[in-house]
Coordinates of C-alpha atoms in Angstrom, one line a residue:
Chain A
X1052 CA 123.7 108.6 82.6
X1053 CA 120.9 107.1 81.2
X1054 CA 118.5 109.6 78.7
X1055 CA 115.6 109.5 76.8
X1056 CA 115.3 111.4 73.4
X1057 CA 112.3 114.0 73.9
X1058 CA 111.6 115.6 70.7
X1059 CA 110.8 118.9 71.5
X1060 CA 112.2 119.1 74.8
X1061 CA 114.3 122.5 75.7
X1062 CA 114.9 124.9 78.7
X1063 CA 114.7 128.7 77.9
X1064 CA 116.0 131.4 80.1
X1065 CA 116.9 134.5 79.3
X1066 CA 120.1 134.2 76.9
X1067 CA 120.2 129.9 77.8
X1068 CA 118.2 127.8 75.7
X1069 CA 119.1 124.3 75.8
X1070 CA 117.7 121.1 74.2
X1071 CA 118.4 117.3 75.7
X1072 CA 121.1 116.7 73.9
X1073 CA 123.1 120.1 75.2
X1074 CA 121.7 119.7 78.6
X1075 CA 123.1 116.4 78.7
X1076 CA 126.6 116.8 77.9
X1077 CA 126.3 119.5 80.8
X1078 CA 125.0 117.0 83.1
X1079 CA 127.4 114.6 82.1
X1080 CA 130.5 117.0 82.7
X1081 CA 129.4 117.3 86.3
X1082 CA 128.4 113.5 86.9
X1083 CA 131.2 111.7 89.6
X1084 CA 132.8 108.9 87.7
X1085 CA 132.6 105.6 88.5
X1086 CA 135.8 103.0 89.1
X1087 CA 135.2 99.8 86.9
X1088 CA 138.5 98.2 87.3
X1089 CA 137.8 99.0 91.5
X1090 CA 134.3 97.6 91.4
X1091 CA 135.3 94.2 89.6
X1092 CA 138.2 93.8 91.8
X1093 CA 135.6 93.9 94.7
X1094 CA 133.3 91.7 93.3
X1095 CA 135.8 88.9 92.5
X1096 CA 137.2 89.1 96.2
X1097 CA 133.8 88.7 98.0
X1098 CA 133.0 86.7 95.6
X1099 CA 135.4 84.5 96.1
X1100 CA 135.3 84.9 99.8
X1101 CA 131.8 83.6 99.9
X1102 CA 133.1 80.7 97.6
X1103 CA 135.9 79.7 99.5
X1104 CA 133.5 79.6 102.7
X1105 CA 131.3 77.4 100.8
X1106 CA 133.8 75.4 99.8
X1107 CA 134.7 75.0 103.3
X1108 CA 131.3 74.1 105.0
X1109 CA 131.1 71.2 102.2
X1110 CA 134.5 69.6 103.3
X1111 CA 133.4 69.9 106.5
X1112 CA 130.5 67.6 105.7
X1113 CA 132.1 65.2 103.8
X1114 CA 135.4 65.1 106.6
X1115 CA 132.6 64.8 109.9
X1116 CA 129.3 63.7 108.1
X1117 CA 131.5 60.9 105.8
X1118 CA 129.6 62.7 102.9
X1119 CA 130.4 61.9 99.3
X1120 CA 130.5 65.4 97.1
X1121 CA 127.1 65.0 95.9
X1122 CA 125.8 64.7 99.2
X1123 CA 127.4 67.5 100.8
X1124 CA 126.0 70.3 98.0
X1125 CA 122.5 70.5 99.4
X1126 CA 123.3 71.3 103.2
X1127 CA 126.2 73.7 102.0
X1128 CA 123.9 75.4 100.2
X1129 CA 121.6 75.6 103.0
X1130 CA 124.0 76.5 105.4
X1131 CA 124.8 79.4 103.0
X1132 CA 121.1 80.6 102.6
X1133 CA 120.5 80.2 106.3
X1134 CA 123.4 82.9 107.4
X1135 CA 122.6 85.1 104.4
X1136 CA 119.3 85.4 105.7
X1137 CA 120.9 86.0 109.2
X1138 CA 122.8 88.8 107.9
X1139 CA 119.9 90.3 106.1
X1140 CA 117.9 90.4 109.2
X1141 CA 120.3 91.8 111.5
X1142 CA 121.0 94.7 108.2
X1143 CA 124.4 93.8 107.6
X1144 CA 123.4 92.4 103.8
X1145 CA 123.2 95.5 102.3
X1146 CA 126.0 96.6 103.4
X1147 CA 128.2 94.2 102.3
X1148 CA 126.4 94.5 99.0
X1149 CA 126.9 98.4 98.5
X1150 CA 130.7 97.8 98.8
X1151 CA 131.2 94.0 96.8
X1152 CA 128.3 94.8 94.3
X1153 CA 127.8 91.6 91.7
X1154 CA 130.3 89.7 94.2
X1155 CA 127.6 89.4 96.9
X1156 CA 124.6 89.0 94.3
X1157 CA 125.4 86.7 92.2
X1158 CA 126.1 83.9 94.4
X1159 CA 123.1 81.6 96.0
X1160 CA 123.4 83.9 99.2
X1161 CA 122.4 87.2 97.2
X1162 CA 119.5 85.2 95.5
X1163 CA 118.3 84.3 99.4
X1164 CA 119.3 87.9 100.2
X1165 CA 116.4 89.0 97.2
X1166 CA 113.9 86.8 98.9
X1167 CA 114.9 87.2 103.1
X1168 CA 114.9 91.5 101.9
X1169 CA 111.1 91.2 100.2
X1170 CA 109.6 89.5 103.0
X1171 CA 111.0 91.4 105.7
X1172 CA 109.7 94.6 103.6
X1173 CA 106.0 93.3 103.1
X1174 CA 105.3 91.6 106.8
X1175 CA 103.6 94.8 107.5
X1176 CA 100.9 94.0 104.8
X1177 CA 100.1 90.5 106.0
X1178 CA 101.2 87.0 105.7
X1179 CA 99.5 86.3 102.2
X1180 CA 98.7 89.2 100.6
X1181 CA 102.4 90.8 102.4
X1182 CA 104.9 87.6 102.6
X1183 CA 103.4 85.1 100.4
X1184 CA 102.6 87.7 97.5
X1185 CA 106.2 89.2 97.3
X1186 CA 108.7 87.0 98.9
X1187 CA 109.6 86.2 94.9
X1188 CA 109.0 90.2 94.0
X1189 CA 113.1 90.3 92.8
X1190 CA 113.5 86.5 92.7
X1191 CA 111.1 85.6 90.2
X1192 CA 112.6 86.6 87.4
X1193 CA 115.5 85.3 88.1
X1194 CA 113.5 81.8 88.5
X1195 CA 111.4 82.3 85.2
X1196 CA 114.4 83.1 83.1
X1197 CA 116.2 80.3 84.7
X1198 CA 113.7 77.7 83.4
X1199 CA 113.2 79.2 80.4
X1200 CA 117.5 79.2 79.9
X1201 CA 117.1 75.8 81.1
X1202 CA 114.2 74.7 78.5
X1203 CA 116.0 76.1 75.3
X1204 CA 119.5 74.1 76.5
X1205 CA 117.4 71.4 76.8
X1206 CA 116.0 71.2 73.9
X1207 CA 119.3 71.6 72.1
X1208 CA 120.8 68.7 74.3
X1209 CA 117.7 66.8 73.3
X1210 CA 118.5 67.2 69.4
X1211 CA 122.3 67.1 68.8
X1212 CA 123.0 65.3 72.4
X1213 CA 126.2 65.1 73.2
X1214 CA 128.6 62.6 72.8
X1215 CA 129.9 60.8 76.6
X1216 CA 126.8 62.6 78.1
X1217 CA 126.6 61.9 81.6
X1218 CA 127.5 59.0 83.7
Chain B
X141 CA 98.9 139.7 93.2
X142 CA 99.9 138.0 90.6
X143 CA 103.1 139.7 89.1
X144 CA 105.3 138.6 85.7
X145 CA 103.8 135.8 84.5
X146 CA 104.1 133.0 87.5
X147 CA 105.0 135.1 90.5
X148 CA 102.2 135.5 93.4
X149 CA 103.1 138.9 95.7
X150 CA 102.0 138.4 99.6
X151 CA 100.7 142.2 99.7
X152 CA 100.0 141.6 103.6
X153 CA 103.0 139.5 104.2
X154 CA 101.9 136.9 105.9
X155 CA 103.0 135.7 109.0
X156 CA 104.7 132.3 109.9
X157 CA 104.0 132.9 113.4
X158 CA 105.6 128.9 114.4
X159 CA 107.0 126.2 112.6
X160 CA 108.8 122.9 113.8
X161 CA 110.9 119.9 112.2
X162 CA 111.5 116.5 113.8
X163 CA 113.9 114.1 112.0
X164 CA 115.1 110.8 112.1
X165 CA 118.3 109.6 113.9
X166 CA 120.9 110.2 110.7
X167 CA 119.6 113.4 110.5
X168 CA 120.2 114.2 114.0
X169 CA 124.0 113.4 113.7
X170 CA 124.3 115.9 110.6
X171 CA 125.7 119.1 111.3
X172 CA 122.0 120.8 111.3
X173 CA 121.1 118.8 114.7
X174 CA 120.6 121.8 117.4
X175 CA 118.2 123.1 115.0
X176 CA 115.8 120.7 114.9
X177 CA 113.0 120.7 117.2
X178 CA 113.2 116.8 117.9
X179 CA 115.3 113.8 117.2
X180 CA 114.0 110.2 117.2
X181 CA 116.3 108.3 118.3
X182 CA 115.1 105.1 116.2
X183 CA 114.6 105.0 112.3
X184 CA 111.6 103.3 113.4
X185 CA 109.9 106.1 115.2
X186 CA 108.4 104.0 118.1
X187 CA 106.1 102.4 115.3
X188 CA 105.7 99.1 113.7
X189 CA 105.7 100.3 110.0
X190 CA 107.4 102.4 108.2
X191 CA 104.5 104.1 107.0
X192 CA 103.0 105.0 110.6
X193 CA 106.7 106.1 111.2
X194 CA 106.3 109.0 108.3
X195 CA 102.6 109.6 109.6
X196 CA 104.0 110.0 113.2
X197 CA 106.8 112.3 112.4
X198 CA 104.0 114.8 110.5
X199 CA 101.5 114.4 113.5
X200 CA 104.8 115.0 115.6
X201 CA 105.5 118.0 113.8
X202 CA 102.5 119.4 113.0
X203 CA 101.3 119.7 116.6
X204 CA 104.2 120.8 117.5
X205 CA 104.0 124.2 115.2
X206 CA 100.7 124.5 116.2
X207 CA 102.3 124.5 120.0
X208 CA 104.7 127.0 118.9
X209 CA 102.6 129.7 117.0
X210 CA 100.3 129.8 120.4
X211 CA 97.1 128.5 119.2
X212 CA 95.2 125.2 119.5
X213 CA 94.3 122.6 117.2
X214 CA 90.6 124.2 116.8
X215 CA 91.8 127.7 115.3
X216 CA 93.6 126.3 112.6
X217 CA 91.4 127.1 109.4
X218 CA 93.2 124.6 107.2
X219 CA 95.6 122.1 106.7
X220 CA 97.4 122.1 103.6
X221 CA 99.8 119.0 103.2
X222 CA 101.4 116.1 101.3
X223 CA 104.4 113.7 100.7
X224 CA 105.6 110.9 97.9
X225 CA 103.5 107.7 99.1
X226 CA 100.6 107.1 97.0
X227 CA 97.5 108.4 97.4
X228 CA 99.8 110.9 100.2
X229 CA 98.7 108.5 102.8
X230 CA 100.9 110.1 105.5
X231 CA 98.9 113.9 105.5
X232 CA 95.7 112.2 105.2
X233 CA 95.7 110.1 107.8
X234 CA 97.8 113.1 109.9
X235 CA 95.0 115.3 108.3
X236 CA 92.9 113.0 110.4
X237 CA 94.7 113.5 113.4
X238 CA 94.5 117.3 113.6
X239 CA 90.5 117.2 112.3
X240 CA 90.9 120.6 110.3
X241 CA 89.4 121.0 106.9
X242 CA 92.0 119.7 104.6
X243 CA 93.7 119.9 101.5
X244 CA 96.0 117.4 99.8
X245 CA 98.8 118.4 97.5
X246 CA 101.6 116.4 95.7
X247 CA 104.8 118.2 93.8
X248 CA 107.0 115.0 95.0
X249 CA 110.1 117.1 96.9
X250 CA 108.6 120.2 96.3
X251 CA 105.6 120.0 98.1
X252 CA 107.1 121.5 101.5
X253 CA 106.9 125.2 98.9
X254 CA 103.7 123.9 97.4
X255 CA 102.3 124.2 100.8
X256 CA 103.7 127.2 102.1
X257 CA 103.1 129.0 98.9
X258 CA 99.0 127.7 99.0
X259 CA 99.0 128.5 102.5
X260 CA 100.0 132.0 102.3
X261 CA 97.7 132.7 99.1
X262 CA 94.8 131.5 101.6
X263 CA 95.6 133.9 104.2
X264 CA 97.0 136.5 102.0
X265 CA 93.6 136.5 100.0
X266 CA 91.8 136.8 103.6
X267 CA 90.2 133.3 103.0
X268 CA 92.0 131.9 106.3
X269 CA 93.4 133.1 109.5
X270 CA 95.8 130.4 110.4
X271 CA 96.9 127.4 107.8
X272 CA 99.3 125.0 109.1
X273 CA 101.1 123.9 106.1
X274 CA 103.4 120.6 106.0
X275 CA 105.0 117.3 104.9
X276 CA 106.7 115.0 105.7
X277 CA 109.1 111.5 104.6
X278 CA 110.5 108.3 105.6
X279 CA 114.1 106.8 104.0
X280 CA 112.4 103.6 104.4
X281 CA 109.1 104.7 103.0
X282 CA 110.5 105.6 99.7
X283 CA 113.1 102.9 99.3
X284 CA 110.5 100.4 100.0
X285 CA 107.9 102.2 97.1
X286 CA 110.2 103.6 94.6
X287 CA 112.7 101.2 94.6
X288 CA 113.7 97.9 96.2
X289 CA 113.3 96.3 99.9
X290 CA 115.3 98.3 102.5
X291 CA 117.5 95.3 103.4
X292 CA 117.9 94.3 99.6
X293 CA 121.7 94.1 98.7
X294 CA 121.9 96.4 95.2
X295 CA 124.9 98.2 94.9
X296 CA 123.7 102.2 94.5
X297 CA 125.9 104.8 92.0
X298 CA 127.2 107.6 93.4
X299 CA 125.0 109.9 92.2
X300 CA 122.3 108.7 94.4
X301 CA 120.6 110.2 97.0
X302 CA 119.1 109.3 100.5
X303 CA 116.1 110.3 101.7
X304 CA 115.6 112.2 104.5
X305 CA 113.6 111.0 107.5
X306 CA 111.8 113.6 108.8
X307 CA 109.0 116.2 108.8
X308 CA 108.7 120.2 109.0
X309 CA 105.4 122.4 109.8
X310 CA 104.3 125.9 109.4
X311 CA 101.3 127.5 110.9
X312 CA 100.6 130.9 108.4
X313 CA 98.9 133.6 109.5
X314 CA 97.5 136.8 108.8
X315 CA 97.8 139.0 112.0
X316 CA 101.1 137.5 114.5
X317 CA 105.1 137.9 115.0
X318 CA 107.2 136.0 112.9
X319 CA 109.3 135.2 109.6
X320 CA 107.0 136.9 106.4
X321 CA 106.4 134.9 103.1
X322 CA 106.4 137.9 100.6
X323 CA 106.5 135.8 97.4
X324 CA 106.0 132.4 95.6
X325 CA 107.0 131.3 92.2
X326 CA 105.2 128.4 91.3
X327 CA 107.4 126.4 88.7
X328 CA 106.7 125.0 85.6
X329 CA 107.4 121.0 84.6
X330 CA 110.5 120.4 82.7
X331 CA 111.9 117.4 81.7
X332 CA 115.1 116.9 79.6
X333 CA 115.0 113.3 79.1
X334 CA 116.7 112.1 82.1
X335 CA 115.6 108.5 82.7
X336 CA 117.9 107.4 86.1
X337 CA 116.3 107.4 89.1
X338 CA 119.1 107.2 90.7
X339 CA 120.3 110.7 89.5
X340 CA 117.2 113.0 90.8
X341 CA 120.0 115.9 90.7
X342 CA 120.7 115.9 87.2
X343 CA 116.7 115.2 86.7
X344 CA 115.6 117.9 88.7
X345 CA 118.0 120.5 87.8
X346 CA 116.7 122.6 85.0
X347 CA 113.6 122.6 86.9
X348 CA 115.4 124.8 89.4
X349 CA 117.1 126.7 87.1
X350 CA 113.4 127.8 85.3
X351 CA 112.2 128.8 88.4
X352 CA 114.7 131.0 90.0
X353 CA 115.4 132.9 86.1
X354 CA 111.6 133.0 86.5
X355 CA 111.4 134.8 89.7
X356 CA 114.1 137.3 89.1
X357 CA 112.4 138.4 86.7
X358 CA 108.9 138.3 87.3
X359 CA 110.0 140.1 90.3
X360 CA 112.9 142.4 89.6
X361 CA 114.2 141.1 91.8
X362 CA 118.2 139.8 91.8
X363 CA 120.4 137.5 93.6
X364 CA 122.0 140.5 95.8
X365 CA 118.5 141.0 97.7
X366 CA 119.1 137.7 99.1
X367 CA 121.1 136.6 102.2
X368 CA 120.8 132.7 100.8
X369 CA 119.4 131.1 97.9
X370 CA 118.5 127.1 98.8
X371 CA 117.6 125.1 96.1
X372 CA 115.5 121.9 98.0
X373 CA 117.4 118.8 97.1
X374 CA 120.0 118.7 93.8
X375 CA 122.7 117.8 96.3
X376 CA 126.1 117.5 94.7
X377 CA 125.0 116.5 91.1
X378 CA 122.4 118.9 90.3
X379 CA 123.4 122.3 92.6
X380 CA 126.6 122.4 90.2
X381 CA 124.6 121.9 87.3
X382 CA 122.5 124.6 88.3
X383 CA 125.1 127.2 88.9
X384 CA 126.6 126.5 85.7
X385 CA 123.4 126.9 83.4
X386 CA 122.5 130.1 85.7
X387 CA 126.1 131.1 84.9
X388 CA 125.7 131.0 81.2
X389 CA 122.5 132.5 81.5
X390 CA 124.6 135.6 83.2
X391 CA 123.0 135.2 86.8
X392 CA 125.3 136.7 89.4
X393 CA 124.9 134.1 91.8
X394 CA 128.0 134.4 93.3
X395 CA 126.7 137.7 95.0
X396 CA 124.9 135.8 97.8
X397 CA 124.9 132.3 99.0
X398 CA 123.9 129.7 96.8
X399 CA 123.2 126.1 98.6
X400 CA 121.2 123.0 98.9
X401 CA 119.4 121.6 101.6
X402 CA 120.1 118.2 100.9
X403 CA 124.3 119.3 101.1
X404 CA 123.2 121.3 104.4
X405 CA 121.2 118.4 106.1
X406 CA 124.0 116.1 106.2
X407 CA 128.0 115.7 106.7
X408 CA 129.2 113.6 103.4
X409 CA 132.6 112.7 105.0
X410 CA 131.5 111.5 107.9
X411 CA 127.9 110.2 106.7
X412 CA 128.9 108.7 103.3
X413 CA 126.0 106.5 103.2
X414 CA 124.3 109.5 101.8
X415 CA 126.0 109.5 98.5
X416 CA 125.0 112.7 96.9
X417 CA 123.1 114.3 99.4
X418 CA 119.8 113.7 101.0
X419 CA 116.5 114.2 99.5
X420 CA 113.0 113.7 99.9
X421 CA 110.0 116.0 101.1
X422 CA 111.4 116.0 104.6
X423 CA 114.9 117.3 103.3
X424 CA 113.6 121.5 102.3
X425 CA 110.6 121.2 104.8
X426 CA 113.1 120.4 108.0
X427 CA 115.8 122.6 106.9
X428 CA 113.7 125.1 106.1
X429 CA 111.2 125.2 109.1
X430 CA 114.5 123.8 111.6
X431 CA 117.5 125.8 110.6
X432 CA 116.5 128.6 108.0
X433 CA 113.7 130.1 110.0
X434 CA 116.0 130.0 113.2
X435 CA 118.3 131.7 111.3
X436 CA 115.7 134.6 110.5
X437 CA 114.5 135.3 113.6
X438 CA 118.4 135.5 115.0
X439 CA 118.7 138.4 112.5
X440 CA 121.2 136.1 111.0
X441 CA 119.7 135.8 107.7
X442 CA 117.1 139.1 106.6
X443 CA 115.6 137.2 103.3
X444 CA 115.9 134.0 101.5
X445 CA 114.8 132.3 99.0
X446 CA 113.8 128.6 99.0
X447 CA 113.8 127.0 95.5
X448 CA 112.4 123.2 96.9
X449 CA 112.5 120.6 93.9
X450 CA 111.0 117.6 93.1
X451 CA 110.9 114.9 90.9
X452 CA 107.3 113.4 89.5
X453 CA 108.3 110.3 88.1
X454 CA 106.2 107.2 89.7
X455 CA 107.8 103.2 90.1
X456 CA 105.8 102.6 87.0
X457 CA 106.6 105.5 84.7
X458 CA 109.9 104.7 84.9
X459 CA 109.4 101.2 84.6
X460 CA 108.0 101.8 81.6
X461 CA 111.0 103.7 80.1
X462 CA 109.6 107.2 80.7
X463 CA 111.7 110.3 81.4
X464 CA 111.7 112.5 84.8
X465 CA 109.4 115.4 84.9
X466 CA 110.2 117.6 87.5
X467 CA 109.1 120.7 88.7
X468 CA 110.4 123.7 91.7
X469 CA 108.6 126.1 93.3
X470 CA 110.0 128.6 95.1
X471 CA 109.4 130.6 97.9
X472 CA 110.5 134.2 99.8
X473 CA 110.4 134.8 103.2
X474 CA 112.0 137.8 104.7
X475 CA 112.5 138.8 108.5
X476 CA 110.0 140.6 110.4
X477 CA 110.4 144.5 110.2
X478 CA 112.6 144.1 107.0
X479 CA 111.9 147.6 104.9

């Protein structure tokens, strides 16, 4: 459970007096534990699931478009965006999510999921100041610290290099 | 009067001569259905936002406890009223709706007490005849402002809680049949450090505790006078909590019935998208004004006591790292005729 230290802070009743510290080992004792081992084992099936599907959908267009591998990762990516925004529309998203936690957020579906999730929520308060405003509300950040990941790496592949590279 | 140091006694008793609660379709499968005095069947409530849904359900309810108590809309005195959007957007705007001089409160959860409590010092006091007093809540209201989009996929702990769609009136009065309110403690802020929104239980439960020590003994009262003891919405993280500091403090509360609203509102096996419990402003107001008060005019119940809670922490206080203050106010009401 997450605290805060409050100097100072204590409940008095009539024989009880508690500080933060007692209070929160009470709080603690009555708190319903949480399965880690259960929760990773969730994540790595769905996942996986929504891997394997991608995997799938990019065979399919290199086996009936006569794709090469490098060809076939955009439209399996949109493919993937466009039925996890399906699923967040019709509500099913979130529920997927509460039972798969990181295995349905962490893939590109979960990232469309952030953005399909915001815009749906702020329609009500127009198309600029609603949509266009907070479409990247939860996405940004992932965005921001993506280019700024992406900026430091670089810079490190800029000075040392490495040796072979890329083709 | 005031008596001890935080307890206000109703010398004339007033009256809560009608009350209604509507609620949302997940409340209307929970085991406190019948009691209710309508069920949407849509989470939308036949609007096209979610905050015109909250609005609607405290319009909803409000006219429809002005309906019951007998009266019309232009012999209400007062309309005393609140609920967790900013700026309590959803009793304004329903404040605009019943045109009666108006008064805005916020105490998060606990302003369903807050109201009552203010609404039967105003009549008590003889500075109002009738005072409808109300709030009300939408899940999607406060998922949307407190936390993330409604159809975002974030995977919640189990010691959340889900917020109750729906909204419960009271129309007070000084001279009229019905449930009394003899007393109201009004509660004090604590705040132990706890940080988690998504453990209002644990947040809010000292708060609770405070209050009801407070009222025993402002009002010599103990936990025997009472038929049930509700607590607003600790649901199953903080109503343990509770009865274990109350326990070391040497409160009998085994001597009468010790709940939770948000526990009472809704079936955890069969509704386990609720987590903990429910919660919200809705949660005490509906359960109180649906099922409690039903329950005192059956004769059922002679006098409880309802301990609503609530949590004042904003999106951006915790945001910004700070704890949970929270506060509970709690509230008598007795049956008619009771000596």
């Amino acid at each position: 459970m997450a605290t805060k230290t409050r100097p100072g802070a204590r409940i008095k009743l009539n024989s009880v007096s508690l500080d933060a510290e007692d209070y929160k080992r009470i709080a603690k004792k009555h708190e319903p534990s949480r399965s880690v081992f259960s929760n990773c084992a969730r994540a790595f099936l769905v996942g996986g699931v929504i891997c394997t599907i991608g995997q799938a959908i990019q065979e399919f267009f290199k086996a009936v478009f006569d794709m090469s591998e490098r060809e076939a990762a955009n439209p399996t990516v949109a493919v993937l965006i466009i039925i996890s925004i399906i699923l967040t529309s019709m509500g099913v998203y979130d529920k997927i999510a509460q039972w798969a936690g990181a295995g349905s957020a962490v893939p590109v579906t979960g990232f469309a999921n952030s953005m399909c999730s915001s815009a749906l929520e702020s329609r009500s308060e127009g198309l600029v100041l609603g949509v266009g405003a907070n479409m990247f509300k939860l996405a940004g950040s992932v965005i921001v610290f993506g280019v700024v990941a992406a900026f430091v790496i670089g810079i490190i592949y800029a000075i040392f290099g490495i040796q072979g590279g890329h083709s | 009067m005031l008596i001890g140091g935080q307890t206000w006694e109703f010398r004339s008793k007033p009256a809560i001569i009608g009350a209604a609660a509507v609620v949302g379709p997940e409340e209307g499968k929970g085991p406190l259905a019948g009691d209710f005095d309508y069920v949407f069947d849509n989470l939308e409530i036949n609007e096209t936002t979610w905050e015109k849904a909250e609005r609607r359900l405290l319009e909803h309810a409000g006219s429809a406890a002005i309906m019951n108590a007998g009266i019309t809309k232009e012999q209400l005195h007062f309309f005393v009223g609140g609920d967790l959007m900013n700026q309590i957007i959803s009793a304004t705007f329903a404040a605009r709706t019943f045109a009666a001089p108006y008064l805005g409160v916020f105490g998060a959860c606990s302003t369903s007490m807050e109201s009552l409590a203010i609404a039967a010092m105003m009549v008590d006091s003889g500075n109002a005849g009738f005072v409808l007093a109300g709030t009300s809540s939408h899940n999607c209201t406060v998922e949307k402002q407190f936390r993330y989009p409604t159809e975002y996929g974030s995977q919640k702990p189990p010691t959340a809680q889900y917020t109750v769609t729906g909204s419960g009136c009271a129309v007070v009065a000084a001279k009229g049949s019905g449930p009394r309110v003899t007393h109201a403690t009004i509660g004090r802020i604590q705040d132990l450090g706890v940080t988690d929104p998504f453990n209002m239980g644990a947040a809010m439960a000292p708060a609770a505790a405070d209050t009801i020590v407070t009222h025993f003994r402002d009002t010599g009262r103990s936990p025997e006078d009472y038929d049930l003891i509700v607590t607003g919405d600790l649901a199953s993280v903080g109503l343990p909590i509770v009865k274990d500091i109350l326990k070391q403090d040497g409160l009998q509360m085994e001597k009468t019935h010790f709940k939770d609203c948000g526990l009472m509102i809704y079936d955890r096996e069969k509704q386990p998208q609720v987590f903990a419990g429910g919660s919200g402003c809705g949660c005490s107001a509906t359960v109180t004004y649906g099922h409690i008060l039903r329950q005192i005019k059956a004769g059922r119940l002679n006098r409880v006591l309802v301990v609503a809670t609530g949590a004042l922490l904003s999106p951006l206080s915790y945001q910004q790292g700070e704890s949970i203050p929270c506060i509970a106010h709690a509230v008598a009401i007795e049956r008619e005729g009771l000596q």
